[in-house]
Amino acid sequence: MARDFKKIGVVGLGTMGAGIAEVFAKAGLDVIGVEADDKALTRAKSILESSTSRAIARGKMTEEEKAGLIGRISFTANIDDVATCDLVIEAIPENLELKRKVFAHLDEIIGDDALLATNTSSLSVTDLAVATEHPKRVVGLHFFNPAPVQDLVEVISTVITEEGVLDDIRGLVEKIGKKPVTVGDRAGFIANALLFGYLNHAVSMYEAKYASREDLDAAMRFGCGLPMGPLALVDLIGLDTTYAILDTMYHEDRDKLHAPSPILKHMIAAGLLGRKSGRGFYTYEGPGSGKVVADALTPKAGEGADKVHDIKKVGVIGNGTMAMGIVEVFVKAGYDTTFIARSQEKADASQGKLLKSLEKQVQRGRLTEEKRDAAMALSHPSHSYDDLKDVDIVVEAIAEELGLKQAVFENLDEVCKPGCVLATTTSSLPVIQIAAVTKRPQDVIGMHFFNPANIMKLVEIVTTVSTAEDVMLTVRDLCKKIGKVDVLCGDRAGFIVNALLFPYLNDAIKMLEAHYATTDDIDTAMKSGCGYPMGPFELLDVVGLDVSLAIQRELYMEFRDRGFAPAPMLEHMVTAGYLGRKTGRGFRNYAR
Ligand code: CAA
């Protein structure tokens, strides 16, 4: 029978400890919270106060529930008060020596049957367990920030942990309404091991001035549906904690991608630790606040407005899914749009498909009949480049073949009026190689829409070494006018989103391949620990394993980082024809 835990000790009531105390007290257990002194206890109470007030404001808790919850927590500055607890969870700063001392002491004072846990995210649980006389009763209990919100708890077993102890702990985690995932003692466990390579990569892009902090964050929120961008998340986690986790991972795997970006160390030295110190990548209203305030790096609204060209008429090359999605976006935003197919029949057929798409929106009450008619009147199907003579911008959206795209741009160079912006939607080719075939590379730019273009908000704007500033400003302005979120980045493989997303997906495959965790556990960890809308294997199966492999190969060829090399398992699955949902089998099986 599962053990009945009644009283939980939490040692250390910082952001994580206070959150953990809240979670247990909310589930009806008595909690003894320990901090170093009265000042720290006061701060802990204020963390609890603001978290529970937020829960009330969002309708997640009543005033009575809050009073009951707070009433179940007793606060003390004397660690010996946890002697009567069934389980003591340590959540003090990530200092091995300090933690080992605390563990040795707790081991002496708690009862023979009581269990010990650490919330460490960067140290080895085994190293802490062996600081006690009873390492069999020590586990890792890794919560995610904010603990009251994120459902995941990683339960870490060491080679010494007793199986019965794990069963009891898993039972307890389920009892408090969280999702336990049990793994061995490896740097980063599941979620951090997959998250921190990605965060570090984003930090290095920022450090290299590849993209601004706002654009990096917006790209991942609007391109992947993540609840937070990577730099905002590093600020939430803390730059010091981020550094410590990366450093541990680097020492374990020697993967350069986990070597902490140098800027982290400098920012830490300057006291820029993230939200907790009031400033990290962003500036906050005050220490502990999550409210961003403007600083010297905040983009100024309207800057460069005088350089923006007037765009009235648009041309789109192509009539595939992507091209027609883009046509739909433009005509709905009121732009006169000519799209070019390879024959007039194909163009007319696509015009029919556009009407169907708009019709569906009318039926669903998302578009009025007048707006549908107005949009259709603005869409001109054609098969002749001559119809692009007087457009102000052309967006090319044909197949991803360099030769084909270059031929299109040579034609555009001949027919389009001077000053017309020439944009490509390529997701994988260097924009400069397309620009270089024209006599006006300054007017050529990348506009990477996401599929489906009429729904996904993000557009990555890619400037080459030749792109003129006014062209970039014009395209940014146009994106806003068509209701998109625009982010600016350099002309490198993967731009922002793919460069950050695919190595993470590849890492998840490597983790599976290493038999560290199952597909279900990895998917659960990312969804319940970090609020991702889909787990990595769910996403890989949707995107297609062949597409994922092609992108990963391209990233590897561009950056030549060992860590970017495609996971052998991905190569093998593609060879076997297991491409994901589209073939009925990928990392999971699907009914066809
Ligand atoms: N109890 C219960 N629910 C609460 C709560 C509380 N004390 N406080 C807030 N909530 C609920 C809110 O009601 C809201 O729920 P709904 O969406 O259902 O309405 C939800 O939590 C989100 O809260 P807010 O609306 O107040 O805040 P937000 O929408 O701005 O989200 C966020 C903030 C939860 C931080 C979100 O941006 C997020 O999930 N970000 C990702 C965080 C992440 O990745 N964490 C993992 C970091 S790694 C880690 O922690 C491990 C490590 O070792 C470093």
XYZ file of C-alpha atoms and ligand atoms in Angstrom:
646
model
C 0.000 0.000 0.000
C 1.291 3.449 -0.909
C 2.673 5.401 1.966
C 0.490 8.162 3.434
C 2.486 11.386 3.627
C 1.040 13.941 6.047
C 3.713 16.474 6.800
C 6.243 17.819 4.300
C 9.313 19.867 5.126
C 10.602 22.356 2.566
C 14.074 23.727 3.238
C 14.714 26.927 1.313
C 11.753 29.111 0.345
C 13.010 31.026 -2.664
C 10.971 31.060 -5.888
C 11.045 27.263 -6.217
C 10.801 26.364 -2.517
C 7.887 28.726 -1.917
C 6.155 27.323 -5.014
C 6.690 23.749 -3.786
C 5.326 24.635 -0.336
C 2.271 26.166 -2.043
C 1.675 23.025 -4.107
C 1.718 20.668 -1.099
C -0.351 22.959 1.120
C -2.888 23.385 -1.684
C -3.230 19.586 -1.817
C -4.128 19.540 1.889
C -0.806 18.478 3.394
C 0.858 20.222 6.320
C 4.056 21.984 5.380
C 6.942 23.228 7.474
C 8.857 25.842 5.532
C 12.421 26.665 6.567
C 14.414 29.757 5.709
C 17.688 31.141 7.038
C 16.303 34.141 8.956
C 13.298 36.376 9.485
C 14.117 38.561 6.498
C 14.154 35.555 4.178
C 10.922 34.280 5.753
C 9.228 37.609 5.077
C 10.316 37.419 1.438
C 9.017 33.836 1.216
C 5.636 34.919 2.571
C 5.427 37.661 -0.031
C 6.214 35.188 -2.856
C 3.355 32.994 -1.581
C 1.085 35.984 -1.211
C 1.584 37.201 -4.775
C 1.341 33.710 -6.290
C -1.906 32.861 -4.490
C -3.358 36.310 -5.193
C -2.620 35.735 -8.875
C -4.400 32.361 -8.670
C -7.433 34.094 -7.111
C -7.393 36.865 -9.721
C -7.394 34.186 -12.449
C -10.242 32.255 -10.843
C -8.052 29.291 -9.860
C -8.523 29.665 -6.108
C -11.033 31.134 -3.635
C -10.197 33.376 -0.662
C -11.116 30.505 1.713
C -8.868 28.089 -0.144
C -6.052 30.593 0.049
C -6.565 31.075 3.799
C -6.611 27.288 4.302
C -3.492 26.874 2.181
C -1.499 29.536 4.002
C -2.767 28.182 7.334
C -1.274 24.764 6.581
C 2.238 26.197 6.185
C 4.263 26.949 9.306
C 7.318 29.114 8.803
C 10.484 28.680 10.793
C 14.135 29.701 10.805
C 15.076 26.516 12.692
C 15.828 23.596 10.381
C 15.387 21.116 13.248
C 11.638 21.819 13.136
C 11.362 19.459 10.130
C 12.402 16.486 12.314
C 8.798 15.221 12.444
C 8.146 15.400 8.662
C 7.530 12.316 6.486
C 9.417 13.878 3.607
C 11.836 16.799 3.509
C 12.503 18.543 0.210
C 15.606 20.686 -0.093
C 15.354 23.747 -2.367
C 18.322 25.883 -1.354
C 20.779 27.522 -3.802
C 22.733 25.235 -6.155
C 25.882 24.882 -4.063
C 27.084 21.291 -3.687
C 28.969 21.740 -0.414
C 26.109 23.611 1.193
C 23.585 21.037 0.035
C 25.729 18.135 1.211
C 25.913 19.707 4.687
C 22.156 20.202 4.780
C 21.570 16.607 3.656
C 23.940 15.182 6.254
C 22.146 17.187 8.939
C 18.636 16.319 7.768
C 19.610 12.649 7.655
C 20.502 12.847 11.327
C 17.371 14.592 12.566
C 14.511 13.012 10.583
C 12.783 9.753 11.527
C 14.003 6.361 10.286
C 11.081 6.035 7.864
C 11.193 9.580 6.528
C 12.429 10.351 3.013
C 14.740 13.024 1.669
C 14.471 14.805 -1.686
C 16.313 17.494 -3.546
C 14.894 19.933 -6.066
C 18.318 20.377 -7.644
C 18.347 20.960 -11.362
C 22.071 21.074 -11.926
C 23.784 18.853 -9.377
C 23.969 15.090 -9.219
C 21.375 13.579 -6.880
C 23.820 10.735 -6.243
C 26.432 13.201 -4.967
C 23.895 14.471 -2.442
C 22.611 11.015 -1.481
C 26.055 9.779 -0.535
C 26.472 12.685 1.871
C 23.951 10.848 4.092
C 24.123 7.590 6.038
C 20.974 6.376 4.238
C 21.403 7.078 0.515
C 18.620 4.569 -0.306
C 15.996 7.038 0.880
C 17.207 9.985 -1.183
C 15.551 10.988 -4.479
C 15.394 14.002 -6.750
C 12.038 15.810 -6.962
C 12.462 18.332 -9.710
C 9.674 20.899 -10.010
C 9.327 23.488 -12.763
C 9.004 27.204 -12.518
C 6.373 28.387 -11.643
C 5.750 25.265 -9.533
C 2.044 25.949 -8.898
C 1.444 26.207 -12.663
C 3.672 23.596 -14.341
C 2.396 20.052 -13.803
C 5.586 18.107 -14.335
C 7.687 16.677 -11.527
C 10.756 14.722 -12.560
C 11.409 11.983 -10.017
C 15.096 11.185 -10.079
C 16.299 7.806 -8.944
C 19.966 7.075 -8.377
C 21.644 3.684 -8.608
C 21.123 3.411 -4.841
C 17.505 4.541 -4.491
C 15.149 1.837 -3.220
C 12.299 0.884 -5.597
C 9.709 1.139 -2.794
C 10.816 4.710 -2.121
C 10.222 5.580 -5.773
C 6.723 4.070 -5.703
C 5.862 6.105 -2.607
C 7.180 9.314 -4.115
C 5.383 8.772 -7.420
C 2.172 8.134 -5.506
C 2.636 11.378 -3.605
C 3.289 13.384 -6.764
C 0.084 12.024 -8.291
C -1.826 12.761 -5.102
C -0.923 16.451 -5.294
C -2.205 16.538 -8.884
C 1.146 16.625 -10.673
C 2.560 14.364 -13.365
C 5.553 12.276 -12.264
C 8.116 11.114 -14.802
C 10.849 8.871 -13.402
C 14.365 9.030 -14.823
C 17.950 8.321 -13.832
C 20.487 10.802 -12.519
C 21.858 12.492 -15.642
C 22.712 16.168 -16.132
C 19.581 18.108 -17.034
C 17.254 15.111 -16.530
C 14.710 15.228 -19.392
C 13.306 18.721 -19.691
C 16.395 20.772 -18.900
C 18.584 18.575 -21.095
C 16.321 19.442 -24.024
C 15.549 23.004 -23.012
C 18.941 24.446 -22.156
C 20.759 23.714 -25.434
C 17.980 25.657 -27.116
C 18.138 28.507 -24.590
C 21.921 28.709 -24.930
C 21.639 28.815 -28.707
C 19.150 31.683 -28.477
C 21.479 33.549 -26.103
C 24.368 33.094 -28.543
C 22.219 34.430 -31.416
C 21.477 37.469 -29.286
C 25.130 37.863 -28.371
C 26.111 37.664 -32.063
C 23.493 40.351 -32.829
C 21.876 37.932 -35.259
C 18.459 39.084 -34.030
C 17.121 41.356 -31.298
C 15.826 39.982 -27.997
C 12.263 41.001 -28.928
C 12.513 39.272 -32.313
C 14.063 36.078 -30.937
C 11.292 35.799 -28.383
C 8.480 36.708 -30.779
C 9.792 34.170 -33.327
C 9.458 31.252 -30.903
C 6.128 32.395 -29.495
C 4.442 33.025 -32.808
C 6.336 30.466 -34.886
C 6.054 27.534 -32.437
C 3.297 28.592 -30.039
C 5.610 28.531 -27.013
C 4.274 30.344 -23.950
C 7.443 32.426 -23.654
C 10.389 33.332 -25.813
C 13.811 31.916 -24.859
C 15.336 35.120 -23.469
C 12.269 35.956 -21.396
C 12.464 32.377 -20.089
C 16.150 32.692 -19.148
C 15.153 35.819 -17.219
C 12.446 33.816 -15.422
C 14.766 30.894 -14.627
C 17.644 33.203 -13.642
C 20.891 33.687 -15.567
C 22.924 32.160 -12.732
C 20.782 29.011 -12.679
C 20.916 28.831 -16.485
C 24.696 29.087 -16.355
C 24.971 26.400 -13.669
C 22.785 23.943 -15.588
C 24.649 24.511 -18.865
C 27.997 24.206 -17.145
C 27.028 20.860 -15.618
C 25.723 19.598 -18.938
C 28.876 20.718 -20.713
C 31.083 18.927 -18.209
C 29.075 15.764 -18.668
C 28.820 15.664 -22.486
C 31.498 18.142 -23.708
C 29.045 19.266 -26.382
C 30.022 22.784 -27.470
C 26.342 23.661 -27.779
C 26.087 23.366 -23.996
C 29.127 25.534 -23.272
C 27.472 28.574 -21.637
C 27.443 31.581 -23.997
C 30.089 34.034 -22.717
C 27.569 36.849 -22.328
C 25.848 34.903 -19.528
C 28.939 35.072 -17.355
C 29.357 38.793 -17.972
C 25.746 39.550 -17.209
C 25.921 37.484 -14.013
C 29.063 39.364 -12.947
C 27.182 42.610 -13.525
C 24.332 41.415 -11.301
C 21.892 41.046 -14.202
C 20.336 37.786 -13.025
C 16.916 38.121 -14.641
C 13.563 38.876 -13.065
C 14.811 38.246 -9.534
C 17.299 41.133 -9.733
C 14.999 43.368 -11.808
C 17.135 43.111 -14.934
C 18.435 40.406 -17.224
C 17.927 40.400 -20.988
C 14.987 42.702 -20.288
C 14.458 45.336 -17.625
C 11.623 44.762 -15.128
C 9.578 47.064 -12.956
C 11.567 45.912 -9.920
C 13.298 42.854 -8.448
C 10.928 39.868 -8.567
C 8.546 41.513 -11.000
C 7.615 39.940 -14.336
C 6.524 43.266 -15.827
C 8.908 44.419 -18.566
C 9.614 48.140 -18.761
C 11.233 50.017 -21.633
C 15.011 50.429 -21.624
C 17.714 51.583 -24.037
C 17.273 48.466 -26.212
C 13.506 48.742 -26.571
C 12.607 49.416 -30.225
C 11.182 52.880 -30.726
C 7.773 52.917 -32.383
C 7.717 54.615 -35.760
C 11.493 54.685 -36.181
C 12.473 54.744 -39.875
C 8.882 55.468 -40.953
C 10.136 58.141 -43.370
C 12.074 55.491 -45.342
C 9.108 53.176 -45.922
C 7.930 52.888 -49.554
C 4.273 52.985 -50.367
C 2.988 49.526 -51.298
C -0.273 49.407 -53.233
C 0.021 46.552 -55.662
C 1.393 43.110 -54.896
C 2.565 40.242 -57.079
C 2.871 36.628 -55.922
C 4.744 33.974 -57.913
C 3.280 30.515 -57.563
C -0.119 28.952 -56.975
C 0.701 26.200 -54.467
C -0.554 26.035 -50.879
C 1.962 28.561 -49.617
C 1.494 31.003 -52.498
C -2.305 30.940 -52.248
C -2.162 31.361 -48.470
C -0.076 34.480 -49.043
C -2.448 35.765 -51.750
C -5.305 35.302 -49.277
C -3.463 37.292 -46.617
C -2.833 40.191 -49.024
C -6.300 40.418 -50.543
C -7.973 40.192 -47.140
C -5.769 43.083 -46.025
C -7.006 45.109 -49.015
C -4.024 44.796 -51.392
C -4.535 44.467 -55.128
C -2.731 41.167 -55.802
C -1.731 39.443 -59.038
C -0.540 35.872 -58.765
C 1.308 34.025 -61.479
C 0.812 30.332 -62.230
C 2.437 28.325 -65.012
C -0.732 28.411 -67.160
C -3.935 30.431 -67.176
C -5.952 27.240 -66.443
C -3.893 26.592 -63.320
C -4.231 30.224 -62.271
C -8.011 30.130 -62.715
C -8.275 26.847 -60.818
C -6.357 28.411 -57.916
C -8.640 31.427 -57.994
C -11.479 28.920 -57.495
C -9.666 27.406 -54.501
C -9.203 30.843 -52.987
C -12.932 31.443 -53.273
C -13.593 28.109 -51.532
C -11.265 29.016 -48.683
C -12.953 32.390 -48.175
C -16.376 30.776 -48.516
C -15.565 28.394 -45.678
C -14.715 31.361 -43.479
C -18.048 33.003 -44.345
C -19.859 29.791 -43.376
C -18.011 29.713 -40.073
C -18.960 33.313 -39.375
C -15.364 34.541 -39.555
C -15.785 36.679 -42.681
C -18.691 38.699 -44.050
C -19.966 38.157 -47.599
C -18.991 41.750 -48.464
C -15.424 41.179 -47.324
C -15.263 37.923 -49.277
C -16.398 39.707 -52.448
C -14.017 42.604 -51.875
C -11.104 40.197 -51.368
C -11.956 38.177 -54.485
C -12.154 41.349 -56.576
C -8.571 42.154 -55.561
C -7.150 38.755 -56.621
C -5.995 38.557 -60.252
C -4.946 35.159 -61.589
C -2.415 35.313 -64.406
C 0.266 33.334 -66.186
C 2.208 36.282 -67.589
C 5.062 38.072 -65.842
C 4.093 41.161 -67.881
C 1.192 41.623 -65.459
C 3.756 42.421 -62.761
C 5.036 45.558 -64.522
C 3.558 48.008 -62.071
C 3.497 46.057 -58.763
C 5.367 47.496 -55.759
C 6.447 44.147 -54.299
C 6.646 40.580 -55.586
C 6.619 37.623 -53.201
C 7.973 34.445 -54.777
C 6.569 31.203 -53.307
C 7.527 28.339 -55.616
C 9.343 25.033 -54.992
C 12.564 25.057 -52.911
C 14.946 24.659 -55.838
C 17.675 27.199 -56.256
C 17.775 27.006 -60.074
C 14.024 27.534 -60.372
C 14.037 30.462 -58.003
C 17.008 32.071 -59.716
C 15.206 31.839 -63.074
C 12.153 33.551 -61.546
C 14.285 36.377 -60.162
C 16.021 36.891 -63.514
C 12.582 37.326 -65.073
C 11.426 39.658 -62.320
C 14.575 41.734 -62.756
C 13.554 42.302 -66.360
C 9.856 43.088 -65.936
C 9.476 44.791 -62.557
C 9.699 48.546 -62.262
C 12.737 50.092 -60.543
C 12.340 50.145 -56.758
C 9.964 47.161 -56.690
C 10.781 44.958 -53.676
C 11.634 41.393 -54.673
C 10.947 38.920 -51.863
C 11.488 35.176 -51.640
C 9.726 32.880 -49.192
C 12.556 30.362 -49.164
C 12.963 28.515 -45.892
C 16.218 26.795 -46.721
C 18.191 28.560 -49.462
C 20.562 31.470 -48.910
C 18.671 34.591 -50.004
C 21.899 36.137 -51.277
C 22.251 33.391 -53.897
C 18.875 34.421 -55.261
C 19.641 38.156 -54.986
C 22.936 37.747 -56.815
C 21.282 36.800 -60.138
C 19.557 40.191 -60.318
C 21.032 43.591 -61.099
C 19.332 44.956 -57.992
C 20.360 42.809 -55.025
C 19.621 45.771 -52.725
C 15.909 45.231 -53.422
C 15.930 41.491 -52.681
C 14.845 40.208 -49.270
C 13.512 37.056 -47.606
C 9.929 36.866 -46.316
C 9.568 33.488 -44.640
C 5.894 32.814 -44.008
C 4.825 29.802 -41.956
C 2.365 27.174 -43.077
C -0.645 27.698 -43.170
C 0.222 31.276 -44.177
C -3.282 32.615 -43.588
C -3.259 31.398 -39.973
C 0.328 31.502 -38.693
C 1.174 34.993 -37.474
C 4.927 34.945 -37.919
C 6.995 36.206 -40.848
C 10.798 36.016 -40.639
C 12.308 38.868 -42.619
C 15.725 37.920 -43.889
C 18.201 40.573 -44.945
C 21.322 39.719 -46.916
C 24.612 41.599 -46.942
C 23.157 43.556 -49.901
C 19.627 44.357 -48.749
C 18.938 48.105 -48.465
C 17.620 49.446 -45.171
C 14.578 51.096 -46.749
C 13.604 47.766 -48.326
C 13.815 46.058 -44.930
C 11.794 48.847 -43.282
C 9.188 48.674 -46.056
C 8.730 44.933 -45.632
C 8.519 45.203 -41.847
C 5.869 47.879 -42.215
C 3.968 45.794 -44.775
C 3.958 42.780 -42.440
C 2.323 44.853 -39.723
C -0.270 46.118 -42.213
C -1.233 42.555 -43.198
C -1.579 41.553 -39.538
C 1.631 39.565 -39.183
C 4.279 39.558 -36.476
C 7.555 40.349 -38.221
C 10.979 39.407 -36.926
C 14.260 40.372 -38.486
C 17.224 38.040 -38.845
C 20.347 37.349 -40.862
C 20.702 35.107 -43.910
C 21.768 31.885 -42.174
C 20.396 28.355 -42.436
C 17.223 27.943 -40.416
C 16.790 31.701 -39.837
C 15.520 31.897 -36.245
C 12.746 29.370 -35.756
C 14.120 26.332 -37.560
C 17.624 26.951 -36.230
C 16.316 26.922 -32.667
C 13.610 24.277 -33.038
C 15.206 21.439 -34.996
C 18.349 20.869 -32.906
C 16.026 20.537 -29.898
C 13.912 17.951 -31.742
C 17.088 16.159 -32.788
C 18.277 16.133 -29.152
C 14.993 14.535 -28.128
C 15.612 11.723 -30.646
C 19.138 11.259 -29.299
C 17.730 11.008 -25.773
C 15.286 8.327 -26.913
C 18.067 6.533 -28.757
C 20.141 6.532 -25.547
C 17.212 4.800 -23.739
C 17.169 7.528 -21.107
C 13.411 8.120 -21.394
C 10.419 7.019 -23.498
C 8.664 9.058 -26.219
C 5.679 9.500 -23.896
C 7.810 10.665 -20.971
C 9.759 13.106 -23.137
C 6.590 14.534 -24.697
C 4.967 14.814 -21.262
C 8.061 16.515 -19.827
C 8.093 19.292 -22.410
C 4.339 19.850 -22.334
C 3.825 19.684 -18.576
C 7.171 21.168 -17.515
C 7.586 24.001 -19.997
C 4.066 24.560 -21.344
C 4.949 23.504 -24.904
C 1.828 22.987 -27.018
C 3.184 19.660 -28.363
C 5.910 17.260 -27.285
C 8.922 16.845 -29.595
C 7.802 13.453 -30.967
C 4.257 14.647 -31.583
C 5.695 17.597 -33.490
C 8.220 15.509 -35.466
C 5.429 13.213 -36.634
C 3.345 16.203 -37.739
C 6.191 18.001 -39.533
C 7.380 14.805 -41.207
C 10.620 13.004 -40.447
C 11.985 13.513 -43.975
C 11.443 17.267 -43.742
C 12.985 17.322 -40.259
C 16.014 15.373 -41.446
C 16.538 17.704 -44.420
C 16.454 20.764 -42.155
C 18.757 19.172 -39.607
C 21.264 18.221 -42.325
C 21.212 21.744 -43.650
C 21.890 23.173 -40.182
C 24.716 20.724 -39.714
C 26.248 21.603 -43.098
C 26.067 25.327 -42.328
C 27.369 25.337 -38.756
C 29.331 22.050 -38.672
C 28.642 21.647 -34.979
C 28.923 18.037 -33.876
C 25.809 18.509 -31.762
C 23.782 19.371 -34.892
C 24.565 16.090 -36.660
C 21.258 14.312 -37.365
C 20.490 11.546 -34.860
C 21.199 8.171 -36.516
C 17.733 7.010 -35.486
C 16.185 9.833 -37.530
C 18.205 8.810 -40.590
C 17.138 5.178 -40.145
C 13.468 5.972 -39.714
C 13.466 8.057 -42.888
C 15.255 5.243 -44.747
C 12.619 2.810 -43.488
C 9.854 5.083 -44.785
C 8.524 5.942 -41.324
C 7.909 9.602 -42.053
C 5.303 10.430 -39.417
C 1.570 11.000 -39.736
C 1.639 11.168 -43.505
C 2.777 7.535 -43.790
C 0.818 6.287 -40.773
C 3.961 5.562 -38.836
C 6.625 7.716 -37.280
C 7.524 7.775 -33.608
C 3.963 6.612 -33.070
C 1.473 4.669 -35.190
C -1.553 6.393 -36.701
C -4.800 5.025 -38.069
C -4.901 5.617 -41.827
N -1.840 28.330 -8.765
C -2.507 27.776 -9.778
N -2.582 28.325 -10.997
C -1.965 29.506 -11.191
C -1.244 30.153 -10.164
C -1.201 29.513 -8.909
N -0.535 30.018 -7.875
N -0.735 31.302 -10.658
C -1.099 31.362 -11.942
N -1.850 30.289 -12.265
C -2.419 29.943 -13.561
C -3.226 31.046 -14.170
O -4.543 30.970 -13.721
C -3.136 30.719 -15.639
O -4.003 29.656 -15.970
P -4.917 29.676 -17.281
O -3.987 29.833 -18.430
O -5.614 28.355 -17.237
O -5.827 30.833 -17.071
C -1.736 30.136 -15.786
O -1.360 29.737 -14.487
C -0.725 31.124 -16.340
O -0.600 32.208 -15.441
P -0.771 33.708 -15.859
O -1.915 33.876 -16.815
O -0.837 34.506 -14.636
O 0.608 34.030 -16.571
P 1.027 33.914 -18.081
O -0.094 33.530 -18.969
O 1.771 35.159 -18.337
O 1.995 32.654 -18.038
C 3.878 31.369 -17.391
C 3.180 32.708 -17.313
C 3.074 30.318 -16.626
C 5.231 31.553 -16.758
C 3.976 30.923 -18.888
O 4.519 31.954 -19.641
C 4.816 29.667 -19.074
O 4.334 28.559 -18.921
N 6.080 29.859 -19.467
C 7.049 28.773 -19.644
C 7.722 28.518 -18.316
C 8.705 27.389 -18.393
O 9.169 26.962 -19.434
N 9.052 26.876 -17.198
C 10.075 25.862 -17.075
C 11.423 26.514 -16.878
S 12.679 25.362 -16.604
C 12.572 25.006 -14.965
O 11.832 25.552 -14.228
C 13.473 23.941 -14.504
C 14.764 24.403 -13.988
O 15.448 23.561 -13.400
C 15.297 25.717 -14.211
